[in-house]
XYZ file of C-alpha atoms in Angstrom:
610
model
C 103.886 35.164 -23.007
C 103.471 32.129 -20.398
C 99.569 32.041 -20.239
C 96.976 29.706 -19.807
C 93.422 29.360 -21.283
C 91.190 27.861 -23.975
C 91.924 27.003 -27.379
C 90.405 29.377 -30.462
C 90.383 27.776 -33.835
C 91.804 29.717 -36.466
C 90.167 31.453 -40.328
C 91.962 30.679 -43.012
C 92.115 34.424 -44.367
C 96.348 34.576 -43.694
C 98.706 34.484 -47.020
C 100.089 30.253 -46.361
C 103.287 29.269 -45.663
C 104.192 29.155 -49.560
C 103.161 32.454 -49.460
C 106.084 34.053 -47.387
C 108.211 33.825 -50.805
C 106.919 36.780 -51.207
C 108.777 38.858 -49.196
C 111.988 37.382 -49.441
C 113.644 40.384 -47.985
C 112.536 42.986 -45.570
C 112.659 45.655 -48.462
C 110.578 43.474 -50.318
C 108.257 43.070 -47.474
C 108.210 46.854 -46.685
C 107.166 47.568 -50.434
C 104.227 45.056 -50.132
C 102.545 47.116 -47.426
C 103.171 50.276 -48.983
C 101.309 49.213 -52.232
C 98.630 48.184 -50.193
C 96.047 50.231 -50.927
C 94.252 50.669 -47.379
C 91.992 52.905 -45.577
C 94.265 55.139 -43.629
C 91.531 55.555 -41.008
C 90.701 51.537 -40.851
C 92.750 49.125 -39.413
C 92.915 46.417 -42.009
C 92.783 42.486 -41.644
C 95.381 42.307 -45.027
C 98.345 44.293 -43.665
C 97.663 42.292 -40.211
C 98.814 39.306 -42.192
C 101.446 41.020 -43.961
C 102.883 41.720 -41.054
C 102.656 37.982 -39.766
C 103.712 36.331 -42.580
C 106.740 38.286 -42.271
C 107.539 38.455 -38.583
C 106.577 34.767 -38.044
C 108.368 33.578 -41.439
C 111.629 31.174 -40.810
C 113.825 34.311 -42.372
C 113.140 36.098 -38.542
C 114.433 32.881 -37.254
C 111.691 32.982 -34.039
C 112.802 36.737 -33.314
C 114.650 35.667 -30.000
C 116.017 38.509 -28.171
C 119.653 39.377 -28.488
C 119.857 37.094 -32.184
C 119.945 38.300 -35.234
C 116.450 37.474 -35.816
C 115.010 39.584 -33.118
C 117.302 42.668 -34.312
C 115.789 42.249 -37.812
C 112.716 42.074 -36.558
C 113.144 45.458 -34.415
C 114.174 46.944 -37.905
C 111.597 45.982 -39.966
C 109.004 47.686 -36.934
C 111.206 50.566 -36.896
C 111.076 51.124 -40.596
C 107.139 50.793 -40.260
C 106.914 53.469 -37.307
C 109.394 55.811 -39.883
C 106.988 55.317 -42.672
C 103.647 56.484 -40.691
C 106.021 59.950 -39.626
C 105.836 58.766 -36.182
C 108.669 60.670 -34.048
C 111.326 58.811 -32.915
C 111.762 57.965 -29.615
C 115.055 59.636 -28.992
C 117.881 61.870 -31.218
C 119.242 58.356 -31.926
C 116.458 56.830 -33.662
C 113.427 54.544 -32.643
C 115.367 51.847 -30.627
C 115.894 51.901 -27.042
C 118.445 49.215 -26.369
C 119.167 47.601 -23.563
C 121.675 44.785 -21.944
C 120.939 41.336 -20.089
C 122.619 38.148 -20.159
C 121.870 36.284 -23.540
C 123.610 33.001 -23.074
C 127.049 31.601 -21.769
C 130.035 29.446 -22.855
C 132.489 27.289 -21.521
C 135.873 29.336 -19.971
C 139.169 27.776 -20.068
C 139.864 26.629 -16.682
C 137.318 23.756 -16.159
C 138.950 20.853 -14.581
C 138.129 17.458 -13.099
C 140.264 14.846 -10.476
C 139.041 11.689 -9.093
C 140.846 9.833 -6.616
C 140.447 6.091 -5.700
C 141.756 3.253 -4.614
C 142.859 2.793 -8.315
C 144.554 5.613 -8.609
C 143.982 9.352 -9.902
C 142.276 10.069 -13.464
C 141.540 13.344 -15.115
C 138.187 14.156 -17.060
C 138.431 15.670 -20.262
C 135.388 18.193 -20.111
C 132.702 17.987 -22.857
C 133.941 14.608 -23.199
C 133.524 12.888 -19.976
C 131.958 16.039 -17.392
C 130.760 19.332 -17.982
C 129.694 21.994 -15.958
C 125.782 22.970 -15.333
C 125.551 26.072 -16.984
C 124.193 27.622 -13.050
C 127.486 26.454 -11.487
C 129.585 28.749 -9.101
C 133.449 29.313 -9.569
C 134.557 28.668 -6.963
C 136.540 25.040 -6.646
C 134.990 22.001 -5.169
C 137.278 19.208 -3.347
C 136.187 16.436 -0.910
C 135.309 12.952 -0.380
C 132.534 11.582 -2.645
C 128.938 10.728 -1.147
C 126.251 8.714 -3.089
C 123.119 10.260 -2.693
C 120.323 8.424 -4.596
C 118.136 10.108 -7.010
C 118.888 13.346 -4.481
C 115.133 13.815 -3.330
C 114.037 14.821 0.404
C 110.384 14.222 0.568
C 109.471 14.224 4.104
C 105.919 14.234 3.463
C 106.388 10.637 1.252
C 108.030 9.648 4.034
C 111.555 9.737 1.122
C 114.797 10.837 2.210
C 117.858 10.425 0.237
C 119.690 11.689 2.644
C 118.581 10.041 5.814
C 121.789 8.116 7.066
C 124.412 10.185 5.330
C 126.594 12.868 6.007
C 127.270 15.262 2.928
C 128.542 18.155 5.023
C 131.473 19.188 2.881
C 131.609 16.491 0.824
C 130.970 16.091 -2.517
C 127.264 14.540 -3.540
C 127.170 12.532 -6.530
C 123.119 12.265 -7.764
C 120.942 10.734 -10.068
C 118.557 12.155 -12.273
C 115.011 11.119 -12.104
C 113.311 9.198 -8.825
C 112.138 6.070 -8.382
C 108.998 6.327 -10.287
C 111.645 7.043 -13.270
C 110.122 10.012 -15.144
C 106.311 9.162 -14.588
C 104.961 12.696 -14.649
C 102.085 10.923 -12.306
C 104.211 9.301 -9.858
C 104.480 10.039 -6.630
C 107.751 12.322 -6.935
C 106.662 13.887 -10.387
C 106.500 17.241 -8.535
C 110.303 16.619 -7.384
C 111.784 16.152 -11.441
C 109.412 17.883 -13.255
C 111.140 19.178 -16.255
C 113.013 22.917 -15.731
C 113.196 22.231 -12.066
C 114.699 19.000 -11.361
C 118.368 19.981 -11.129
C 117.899 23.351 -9.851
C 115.830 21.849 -7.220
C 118.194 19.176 -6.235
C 121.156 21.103 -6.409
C 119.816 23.588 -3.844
C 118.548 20.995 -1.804
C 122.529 19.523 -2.007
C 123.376 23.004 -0.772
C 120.962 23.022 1.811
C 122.290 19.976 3.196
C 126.047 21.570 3.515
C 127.732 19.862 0.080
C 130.333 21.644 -1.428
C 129.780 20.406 -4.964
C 127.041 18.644 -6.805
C 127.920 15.766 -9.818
C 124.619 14.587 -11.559
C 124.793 11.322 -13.138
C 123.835 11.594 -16.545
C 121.089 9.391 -18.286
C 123.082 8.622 -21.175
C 126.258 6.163 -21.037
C 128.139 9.008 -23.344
C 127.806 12.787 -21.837
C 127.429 14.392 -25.306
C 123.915 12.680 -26.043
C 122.616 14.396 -22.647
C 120.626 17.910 -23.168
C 122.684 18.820 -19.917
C 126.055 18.838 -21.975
C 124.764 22.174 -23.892
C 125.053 24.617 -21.253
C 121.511 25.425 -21.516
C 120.912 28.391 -19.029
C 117.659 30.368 -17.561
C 118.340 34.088 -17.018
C 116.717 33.873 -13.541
C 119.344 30.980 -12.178
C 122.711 31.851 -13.261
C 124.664 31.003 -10.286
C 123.472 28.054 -7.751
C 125.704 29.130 -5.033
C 127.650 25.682 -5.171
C 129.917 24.254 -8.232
C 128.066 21.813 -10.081
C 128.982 19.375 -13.364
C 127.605 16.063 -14.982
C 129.263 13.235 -15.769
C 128.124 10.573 -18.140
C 126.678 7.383 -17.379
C 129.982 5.367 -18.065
C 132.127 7.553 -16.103
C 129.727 7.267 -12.917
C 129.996 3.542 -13.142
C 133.716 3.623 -12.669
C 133.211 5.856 -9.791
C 130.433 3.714 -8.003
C 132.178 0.304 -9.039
C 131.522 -2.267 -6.215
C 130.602 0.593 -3.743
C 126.817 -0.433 -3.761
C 125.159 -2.056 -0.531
C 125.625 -5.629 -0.976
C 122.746 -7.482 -2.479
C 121.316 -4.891 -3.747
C 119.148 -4.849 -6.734
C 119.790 -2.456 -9.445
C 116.924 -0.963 -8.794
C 118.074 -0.723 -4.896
C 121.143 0.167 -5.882
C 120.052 3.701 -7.558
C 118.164 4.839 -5.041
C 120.419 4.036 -1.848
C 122.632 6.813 -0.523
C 126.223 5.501 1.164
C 129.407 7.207 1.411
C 132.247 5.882 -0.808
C 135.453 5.510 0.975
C 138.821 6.940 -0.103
C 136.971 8.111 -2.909
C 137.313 11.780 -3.456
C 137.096 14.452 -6.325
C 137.804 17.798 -7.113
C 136.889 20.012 -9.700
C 136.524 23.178 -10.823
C 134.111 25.466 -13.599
C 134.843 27.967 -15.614
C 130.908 29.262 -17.037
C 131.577 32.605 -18.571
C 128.154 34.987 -19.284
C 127.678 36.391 -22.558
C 125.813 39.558 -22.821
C 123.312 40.207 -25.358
C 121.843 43.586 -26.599
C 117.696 43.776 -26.694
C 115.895 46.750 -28.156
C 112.650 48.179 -27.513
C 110.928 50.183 -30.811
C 109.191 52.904 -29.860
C 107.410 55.904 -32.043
C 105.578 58.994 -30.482
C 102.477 60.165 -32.029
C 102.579 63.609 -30.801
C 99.214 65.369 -29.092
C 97.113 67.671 -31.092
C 95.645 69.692 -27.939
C 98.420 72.002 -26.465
C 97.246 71.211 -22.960
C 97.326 67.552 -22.812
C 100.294 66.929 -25.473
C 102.680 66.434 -22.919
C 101.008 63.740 -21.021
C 100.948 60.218 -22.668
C 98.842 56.715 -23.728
C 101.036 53.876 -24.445
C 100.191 51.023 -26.366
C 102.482 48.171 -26.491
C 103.045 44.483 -27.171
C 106.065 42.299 -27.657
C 107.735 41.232 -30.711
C 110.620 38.360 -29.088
C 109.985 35.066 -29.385
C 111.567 31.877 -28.367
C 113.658 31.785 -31.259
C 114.812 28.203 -32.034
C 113.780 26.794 -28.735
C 115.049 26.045 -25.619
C 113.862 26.150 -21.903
C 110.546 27.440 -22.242
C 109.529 25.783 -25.229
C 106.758 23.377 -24.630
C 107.822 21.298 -27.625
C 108.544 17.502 -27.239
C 111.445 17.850 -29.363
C 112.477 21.758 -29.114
C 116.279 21.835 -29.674
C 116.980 23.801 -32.772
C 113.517 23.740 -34.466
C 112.009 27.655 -35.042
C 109.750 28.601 -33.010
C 107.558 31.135 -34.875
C 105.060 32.824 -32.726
C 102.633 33.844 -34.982
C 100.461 34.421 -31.971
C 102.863 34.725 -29.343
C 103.542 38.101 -30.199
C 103.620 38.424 -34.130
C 99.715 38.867 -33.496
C 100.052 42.018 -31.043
C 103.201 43.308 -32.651
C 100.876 43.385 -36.238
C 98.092 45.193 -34.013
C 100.286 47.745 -32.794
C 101.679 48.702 -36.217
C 97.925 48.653 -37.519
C 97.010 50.865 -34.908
C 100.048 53.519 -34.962
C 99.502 53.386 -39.173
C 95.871 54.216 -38.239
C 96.014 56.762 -35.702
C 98.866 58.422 -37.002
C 95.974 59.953 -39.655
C 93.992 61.140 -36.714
C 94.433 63.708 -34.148
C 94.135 62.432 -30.439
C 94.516 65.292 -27.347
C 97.049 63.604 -25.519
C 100.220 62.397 -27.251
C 100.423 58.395 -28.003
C 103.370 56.154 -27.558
C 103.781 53.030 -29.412
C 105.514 50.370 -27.442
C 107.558 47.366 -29.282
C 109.148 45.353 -26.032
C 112.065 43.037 -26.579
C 112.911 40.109 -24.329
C 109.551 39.844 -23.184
C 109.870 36.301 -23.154
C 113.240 36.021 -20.861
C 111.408 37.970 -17.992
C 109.796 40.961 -19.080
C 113.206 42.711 -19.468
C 112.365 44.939 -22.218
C 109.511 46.887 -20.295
C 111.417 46.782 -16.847
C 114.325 48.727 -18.673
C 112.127 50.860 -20.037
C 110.364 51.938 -16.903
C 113.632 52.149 -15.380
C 114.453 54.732 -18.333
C 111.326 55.920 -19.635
C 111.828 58.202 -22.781
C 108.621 60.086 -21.328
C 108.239 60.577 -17.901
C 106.195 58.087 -16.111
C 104.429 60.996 -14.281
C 102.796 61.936 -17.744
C 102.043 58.819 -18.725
C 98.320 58.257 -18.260
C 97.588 54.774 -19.198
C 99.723 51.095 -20.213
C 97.550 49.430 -22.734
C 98.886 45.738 -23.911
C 98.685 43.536 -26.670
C 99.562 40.174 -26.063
C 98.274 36.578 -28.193
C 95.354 38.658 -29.900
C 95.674 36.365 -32.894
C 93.262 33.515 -32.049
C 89.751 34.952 -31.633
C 86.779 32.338 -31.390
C 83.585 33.016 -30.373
C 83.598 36.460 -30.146
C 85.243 35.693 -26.998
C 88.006 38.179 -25.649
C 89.620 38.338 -22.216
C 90.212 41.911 -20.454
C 92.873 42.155 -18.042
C 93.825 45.094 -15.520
C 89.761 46.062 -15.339
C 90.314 47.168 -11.841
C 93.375 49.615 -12.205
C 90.956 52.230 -12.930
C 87.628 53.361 -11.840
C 87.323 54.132 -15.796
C 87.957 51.145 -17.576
C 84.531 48.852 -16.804
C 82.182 52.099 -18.233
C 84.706 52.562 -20.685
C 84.609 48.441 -21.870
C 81.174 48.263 -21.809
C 80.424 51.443 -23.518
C 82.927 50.322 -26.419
C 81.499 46.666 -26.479
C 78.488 47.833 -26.969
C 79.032 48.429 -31.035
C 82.378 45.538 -30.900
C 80.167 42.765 -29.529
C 82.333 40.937 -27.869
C 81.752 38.216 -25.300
C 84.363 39.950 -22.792
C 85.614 38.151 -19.900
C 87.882 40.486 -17.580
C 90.311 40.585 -14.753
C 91.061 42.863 -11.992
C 94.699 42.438 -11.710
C 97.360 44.278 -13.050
C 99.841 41.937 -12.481
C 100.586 39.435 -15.106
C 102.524 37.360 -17.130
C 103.027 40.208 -20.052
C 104.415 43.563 -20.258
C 101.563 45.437 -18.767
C 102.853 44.446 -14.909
C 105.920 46.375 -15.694
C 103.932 49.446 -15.514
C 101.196 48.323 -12.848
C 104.185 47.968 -10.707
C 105.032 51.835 -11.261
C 100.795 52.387 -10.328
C 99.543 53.218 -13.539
C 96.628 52.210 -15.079
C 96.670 48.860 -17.272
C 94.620 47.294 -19.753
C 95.831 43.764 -21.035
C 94.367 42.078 -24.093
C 94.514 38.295 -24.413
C 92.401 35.508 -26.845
C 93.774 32.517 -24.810
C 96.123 29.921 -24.918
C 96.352 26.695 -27.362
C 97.990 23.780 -28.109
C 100.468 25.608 -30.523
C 101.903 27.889 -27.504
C 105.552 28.095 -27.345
C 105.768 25.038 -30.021
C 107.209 25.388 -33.748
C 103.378 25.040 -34.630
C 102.534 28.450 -33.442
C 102.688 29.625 -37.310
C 101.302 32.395 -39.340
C 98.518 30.994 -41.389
C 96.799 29.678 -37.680
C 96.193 33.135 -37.133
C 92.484 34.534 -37.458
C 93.640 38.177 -38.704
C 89.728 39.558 -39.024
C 89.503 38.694 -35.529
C 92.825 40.681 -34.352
C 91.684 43.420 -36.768
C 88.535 43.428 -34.418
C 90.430 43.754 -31.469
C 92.601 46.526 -32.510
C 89.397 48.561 -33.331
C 88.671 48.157 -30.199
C 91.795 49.277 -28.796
C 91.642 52.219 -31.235
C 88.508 52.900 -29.580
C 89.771 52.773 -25.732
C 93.008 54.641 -26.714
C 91.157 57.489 -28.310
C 88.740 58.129 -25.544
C 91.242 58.268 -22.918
C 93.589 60.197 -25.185
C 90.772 62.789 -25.754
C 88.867 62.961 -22.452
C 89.926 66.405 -21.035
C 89.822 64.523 -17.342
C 92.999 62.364 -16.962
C 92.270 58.566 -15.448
C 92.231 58.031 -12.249
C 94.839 55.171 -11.012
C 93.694 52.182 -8.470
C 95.811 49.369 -6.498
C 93.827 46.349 -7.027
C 92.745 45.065 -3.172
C 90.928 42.477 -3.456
C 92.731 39.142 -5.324
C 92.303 35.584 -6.050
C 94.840 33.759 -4.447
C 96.309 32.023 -7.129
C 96.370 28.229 -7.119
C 98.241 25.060 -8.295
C 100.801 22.415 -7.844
C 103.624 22.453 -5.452
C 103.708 25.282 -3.215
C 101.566 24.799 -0.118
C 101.585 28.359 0.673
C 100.528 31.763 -0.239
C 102.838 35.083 0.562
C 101.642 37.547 -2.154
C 104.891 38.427 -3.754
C 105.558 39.631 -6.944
C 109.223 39.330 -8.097
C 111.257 41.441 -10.475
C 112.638 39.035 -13.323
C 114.933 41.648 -14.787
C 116.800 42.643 -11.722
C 118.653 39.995 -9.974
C 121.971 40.376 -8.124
C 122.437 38.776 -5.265
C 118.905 38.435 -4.050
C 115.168 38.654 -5.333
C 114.211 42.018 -5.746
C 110.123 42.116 -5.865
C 108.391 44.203 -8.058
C 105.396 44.701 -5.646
C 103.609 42.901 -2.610
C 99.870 42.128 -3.697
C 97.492 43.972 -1.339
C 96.130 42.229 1.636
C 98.727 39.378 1.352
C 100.908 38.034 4.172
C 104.181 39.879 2.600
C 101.793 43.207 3.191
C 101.250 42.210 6.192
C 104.335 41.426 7.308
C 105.831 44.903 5.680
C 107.817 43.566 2.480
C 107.222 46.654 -0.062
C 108.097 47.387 -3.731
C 111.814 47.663 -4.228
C 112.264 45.040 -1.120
C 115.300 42.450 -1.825
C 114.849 39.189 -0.496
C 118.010 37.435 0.967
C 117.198 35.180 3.077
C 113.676 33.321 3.412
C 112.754 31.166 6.374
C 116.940 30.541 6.324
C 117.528 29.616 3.312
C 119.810 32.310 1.316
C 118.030 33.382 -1.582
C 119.907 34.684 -4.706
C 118.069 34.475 -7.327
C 113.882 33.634 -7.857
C 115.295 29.778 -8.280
C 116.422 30.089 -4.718
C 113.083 31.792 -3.672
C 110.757 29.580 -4.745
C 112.991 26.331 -3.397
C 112.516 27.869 -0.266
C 108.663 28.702 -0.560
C 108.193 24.691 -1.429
C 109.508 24.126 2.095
C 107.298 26.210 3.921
C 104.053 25.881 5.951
C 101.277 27.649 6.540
C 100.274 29.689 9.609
C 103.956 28.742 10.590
C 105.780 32.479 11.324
C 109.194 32.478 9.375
C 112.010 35.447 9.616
C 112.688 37.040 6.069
C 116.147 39.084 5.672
C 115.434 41.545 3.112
C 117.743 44.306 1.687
C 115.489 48.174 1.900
C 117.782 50.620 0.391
C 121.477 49.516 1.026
C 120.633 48.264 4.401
C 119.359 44.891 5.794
C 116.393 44.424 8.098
C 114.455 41.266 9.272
C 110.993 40.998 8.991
C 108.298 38.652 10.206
C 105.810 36.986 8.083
C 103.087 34.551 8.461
C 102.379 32.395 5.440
C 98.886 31.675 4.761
C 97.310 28.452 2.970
C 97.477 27.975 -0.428
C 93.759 28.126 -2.116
């Protein structure tokens, strides 16, 4: 989950890292919670860690969708759901798997040409270029510009491309600014890390280029992160072909091109054209896709009226696996991420809580929720609500388990209060024996699961003990975790699930009106959208418009594809929020959007960012 909040200490009541010899295998593990002897109507702090220790142990590799990890993982939570007789969720078993795009490797037709004054020379790719792993097919060939560092910062009065002409042409740009890689300079905003190339390669697009090179850091290409095709599920194709080069090759390129006199310094950061100097290139990035797999289990109704309608309780069990883009790590290449609390924590709640109600006899049928590739961009829950196993129109209530693991203070965090008249009388009334110190939100849109359904206008509920300095790091391990505390919060849950799944009057459903604008770095504006992460094809498809906003007001709706914002085509949400930086408020701006096969333009207002 990518959340932000306070710090909770952790109880050392978890089995330690030595500990996770014992269940060298998952049989092994799944024997060790059977001989627990536990109350079958209690949830229990033990089998919380059990199931930590196990899903958090290096074995599960970080549980990263689409890896092997994450597939054993799904297993070892289907085997639990089999052993507590819940029904599957299909003929097929307990999994409901799903595509997306898991990573992507180098094709065979990459190619690179520069021509000079000296002559022609060919780049061996890996060696001396390699594509960006966002890069269109399509071939690149013109002559070569200089562009500086790439920035265009009219509001610090910086333009490195004041003077130049790339319409065309082939930009050539350095990584970093001026500052170098201060994160407080004055252009941290413009290369802060998982932005910085997208950002300047759309801005080299913008400015008519018909390929980008990036000049790597390192004199040798291999020692640059960039060489390793890293990719991010919601940029996969920049719209422009785009490579690296190392920082030996650039110098051949650039040799005595640089205004004369220059300083070093100077040098970097000027932008000139390079005559006679041209390249052309091509990529060849070929998508792999991955399979994901929800685990779901279907604790079936006792009272013949309300059996067929449905209380889900979910929580994810991906992690980040061995690192990468998200990981908040200094060092995160290849080091397991374990996510003890990001979600081993609500995945062990959820199989507490189906072993525990499974003894019991609730009205309305419950279904137990396991997402997958949570992490990537919700996709797990979007393809679920796209292909529910029960119909959404039975489905009474989304409740969500996400970073329950590190409990302090008694204090707990309540999202999606105000998606139901119910839920404050039903918190309070609950609290009342829990004693927690609860802290809610209105919302039900949010950076877990639970927006998947909010998004469909059902009901939410969306548990959360805060942040801390172990999120998305290796550190995030199982013996952190405070396990009485997340047993605490699952009897609590138990509590809210069995009220609603016994209370003969179903829940009434409510679309959140009034909202905090949210607030930060970066964007000076506010529209109120909500994009879909899991559905991106030529466009940003939104999820939902936030009531009140500018996009409301303006007309955008659920479904809505944005292709074009304020001019700028949009094709992915990389694209989308490029153009948001640009905008300003109280300034009207056209937005081409895509409403069921057909496109319309809209007109929309931004207002100021709070």
């Amino acid at each position: 989950m990518k959340k932000a909040g306070l710090i909770f200490a952790s109880l050392a009541l978890l089995v330690s890292a030595a500990g996770l010899s014992n269940y060298p295998t998952v049989a092994a593990s799944r024997a060790g919670l059977r001989r627990a002897a536990s109350d079958p109507a209690k949830v229990s702090a033990e089998q919380i860690s059990r199931h930590v220790a196990y899903l958090a142990s290096d074995k599960l590799q970080g549980r990263r969708a689409g890896t092997a990890g994450g597939d054993e993982a799904a297993r070892y939570i289907a085997d639990q759901f089999r052993s507590y007789k819940l029904k599957p969720a299909s003929s097929s078993g307990f999994l409901q798997s799903f595509a997306f795009i898991s990573g992507v490797r180098l094709g065979e037709r990459n190619s690179f040409r520069a021509m000079g004054a000296t002559g022609e020379r060919a780049l061996k790719v890996k060696e001396e270029f390699m594509p960006l792993a966002f890069s269109s097919p399509e071939p690149a060939s013109g002559q070569l510009v200089y562009a500086g560092y790439g920035i265009s910062a009219p509001e610090l009065q910086y333009d490195s491309y004041k003077g130049i002409d790339v319409t065309g042409k082939i930009v050539l740009i350095r990584r970093g600014s001026p500052d170098g890689d201060n994160p407080h300079g004055r252009f941290a905003e413009h290369v802060s890390p998982g932005l910085e190339i997208q950002n300047k390669t759309l801005k080299a697009r913008e400015k008519g280029a018909r390929g980008v090179i990036f000049i790597s850091d390192e004199p040798e290409l291999q020692s640059d992160s960039l060489s390793r095709l890293r990719f991010d599920l919601n940029f996969l194709d920049a719209g422009i072909p785009a490579v690296v080069i190392g920082g030996k090759t650039a110098d051949s390129l650039l040799a005595g091109a640089a205004p004369s006199g220059a300083s070093p310094a100077e040098a970097k950061a000027s932008s000139f054209a390079l005559p006679g100097a041209s390249v052309e290139f091509r990529t060849d990035v070929v998508k792999i896709e991955g399979k994901g797999a929800n685990v779901i289990g279907i604790l079936p109704g006792s009272d013949a009226r309300m059996a067929s309608e449905y209380v889900i309780i979910g929580a994810h069990y991906d992690h980040l696996g061995l690192g990468g883009p998200e990981s908040l790590a200094a060092t995160p290449e290849g080091q397991i991420h374990h996510g003890a609390d990001d979600n081993a924590s609500g995945t062990a709640a959820l199989l507490e809580l189906a072993r525990v109600l499974a003894s019991s006899k609730p009205g309305r049928s419950v279904v137990f929720m396991a997402f997958s590739a949570e992490e990537l961009g919700l996709l797990g829950s979007a393809a679920y609500t796209k292909n529910p196993v029960v119909p959404l129109s039975s489905t009474v209530a989304m409740i969500n388990m996400d970073m329950v693991g590190r409990l302090r203070d008694q204090s707990l965090f309540v999202g999606g209060v105000g998606t139901s008249p119910a839920w404050k009388l039903l918190l309070d009334k609950v609290n009342a024996g829990a004693g927690f110190k609860l802290s809610t939100g209105q919302d039900g849109f949010g950076p877990s699961d639970h927006q998947s359904f909010y998004v469909r206008d059902l009901p939410v509920l969306f548990f959360f003990t805060g942040t801390h300095g172990d999120y998305h790091k290796p550190s995030d391990t199982a013996e952190k975790i405070n396990a009485e505390g997340t047993q605490k919060i699952a009897e609590f849950v138990r509590e809210v699930v069995l009220s609603v799944a016994g209370d003969p009057q179903r829940i009434a459903f409510t679309k959140v009106k009034t909202e905090t604008r949210p607030t930060g770095r970066g964007f000076r504006v506010y529209l109120g959208t909500v994009p879909n992460y899991s559905d991106q094809s030529d466009g940003m498809k939104l999820d939902g418009v936030r009531p009140g906003s500018p996009a409301e007001r303006a007309g955008l709706k659920a479904g809505d594809v944005i292709v074009r914002l304020a001019g700028v085509p949009v094709k992915n949400v990389y694209d989308y929020t490029y153009a948001l930086g640009e905008l300003r408020p109280n300034e009207e701006i056209d937005v081409l959007i895509r409403r069921d096969g057909k496109e319309m333009s809209l007109k929309l207002t931004p207002d100021k960012r709070q």
